[in-house]
């Protein structure tokens, strides 16, 4: 009998409910859970493709020591020994954990308990340092606690939604869909997008403010100064519930309007319009994400935003409030367990002797860390200079995602003992592990996650554990036990969750925001049946609430919120040698370092190679042609990626996605260029404002290839791989000449030695095409040219699954053009129905004038809706051209 299980998507912080169906053959399919309050049945392209990313291809099945298969006992004993030895010889601070917002709360809780309560060090930090730490620091400065006041519903109830430093359409797509639907139903609602780039999110905006990189503190200071002189200011709220307004106002109003324009790069009119809109709209929600957090002034940006909401009392009420959008599925859960090096469990403070005493008594632990540990950037510096003797990395890929990534890689390589727990066998980080532990992945693991609106949901297992893979909490508890610690006798995640809930309520009489005491006594049946719920959920019914702070009760000792006086810092970094500003971030269909989404042909078809968005004038001045390659360089490292020339980009700025890494491209780990520059309050790296040089990458030959086998690397001076239906697609470029192409192909595509190519060479143009067949199957084909190869990519890919018995078809293939009657669909826009850009253009030319009409004709955009903004852009583009 097929089974259906309610679980939660493992990607972004929206935390959508998923129904996973497993049929009689064990095949999994997914759909949105109509009853889940985060998504009400919707899923985005990544959520919809989940079933394609859970195959066992590339999975790590067994523990490994020094690259050799080992047993669990052997691996765990070795780890306990090495960690204990380091602690005995060099003290507790000589070991460290670097963990992740993709762990379940139960895993995270055990990791934090082990390090802070038993090892006695706070050297546990997490990729949330690169993600949410400026928000955490800003919240704690203003509210006295790390509290997100509002809920998703507020975004729908607001009359003005500001999205700053957030590409919601691509990064929180279901929330974006909820916003877009609310705006369609209530067209009076206004949306303002603040982002140096014109992203797909700006598509629904009434106003797009193309702010200068890091101009945010100035903009929100300007807004505060404006509001203070208007009737929008809530004097009563200010007097009763806040401190420090005068100083914040004095600092904010010391800036002249000219300086404001200069720092934000915005025009006088657009600034005034934005201020007036904020002033006259009571129901305003300000959502912010990495354009705010990932900055050397990230915490100040957060407080500049919070100041404006506090000044107007627009916080914690229906349709009002600042809203930090969390990135990872369990970024919020990690904060609850105190997973950051400067926090204690259950929102308690490591600096507080009372809190430390309380947590230690609760844990019955031999010790408790008494000062903050090393934050991510400092932690890897300590690894580099030999202070860290043993390091455990879990559910994160720092060789790709940390700033100064090459230096981080060198540090890991030089560390005496490195353990990596991952689901995949080969990642840029896992390749340097002394001990590699196979973890359970999505669909196999069991526990809870907390989304951006503080809603705790279950991830449930629907599949058996592959081979010897085991849960992350189990790995941690086993090592703890083997180190001789008591308090890790867990046999199920239920016990861990119950303990975590009990700690949240322990001696908490309303003094701490995080309280889920109602779940302290939960048993296996209750855990199994748990429905998504929002915290706080205290044991006492009377204290339940869904929003914080409308009543003016904050968590500083005097219960008042704090205004923070913030001064815009100098953040111009470019110079004569490094004249461009590199901005980094995400694309719609890939997740971080691609270890999972990179397995899906559908998701990889949207954008199949690393790219740099350049403004057309910059491209022209640099001599970079559209679809040419560019070399990017900073004092820390370099990368080679495809140029994507677009008006959406501001002049002088370059945007490169963070996703590509050594498993998918020759040289595209963009964090190799990012300096280890951090926000001094939060320790969060400034990943979005990096000075770089850009130049054309001179290739003598360009290529495109398809292959049924994953090609060996390195293949060429530039290469980028993407999964395709039936095999792989590969972009190539060569700086120097290859003497024997047949031999090169045999090597690159692991072809049998006796397979002869079918070839075509054009002496005049230099074009060369080779195809290798076995029976009526295409094994591999390569298209080479002196210019970027123009062959239709999706058509070439379709040849991998086509039948090639017929000689004429084989010749069509080497001729490099689609066969008659089979037009090229073009680059995929809608990944759910695999609809390409050319098909949409044809539909528009055939009379479809709206996104809905295109949907009717092609189904495109009618499932997850993530591509609707792009379809609209194509429709509008075609109609504009037609009108001209
Ligand atoms: N598809 C997809 N979705 C994801 C993820 C993914 O990998 N792929 N990852 C998840 C995670 S962990 C996170 S943290 C979130 C991140 O979600 P977002 O923060 O929305 O995504 P980013 O692309 O990192 O950056 C957002 C925007 O900030 C802009 N920006 C850059 N500098 C500035 C500035 O100085 N000021 C302002 N106002 N804006 C600026 C960038 O141009 C970019 O468009 O996404 C989550 N969702
Ligand atoms: N330049 C630049 N750098 C950035 C950012 C940026 O915008 N620009 N964004 C930063 C942000 S916000 C984030 S969140 C980070 C993300 O960066 P990472 O955390 O490094 O990225 P992921 O690819 O999500 O890494 C997760 C790893 O855990 C593995 N994994 C998946 N599930 C499990 C599991 O259940 N257990 C275990 N043990 N392993 C598992 C995956 O295979 C993968 O190797 O990148 C940061 N780095
Ligand atoms: S918006 Fe997409 S990626 Fe995020 S939780 Fe929902 S389905 Fe998953
Ligand atoms: Mo993140």
Coordinates of C-alpha atoms and ligand atoms in Angstrom, one line a residue, residues 131 290 327-328 586 592, ligand 4:
X131 CA 23.7 34.0 7.5
X290 CA 21.3 38.8 3.3
X327 CA 17.6 31.4 5.2
X328 CA 18.1 27.8 6.2
X586 CA 21.6 32.9 -5.0
X592 CA 24.0 26.5 -1.8
Ligands
LIG4 MO1 21.8 31.3 4.9

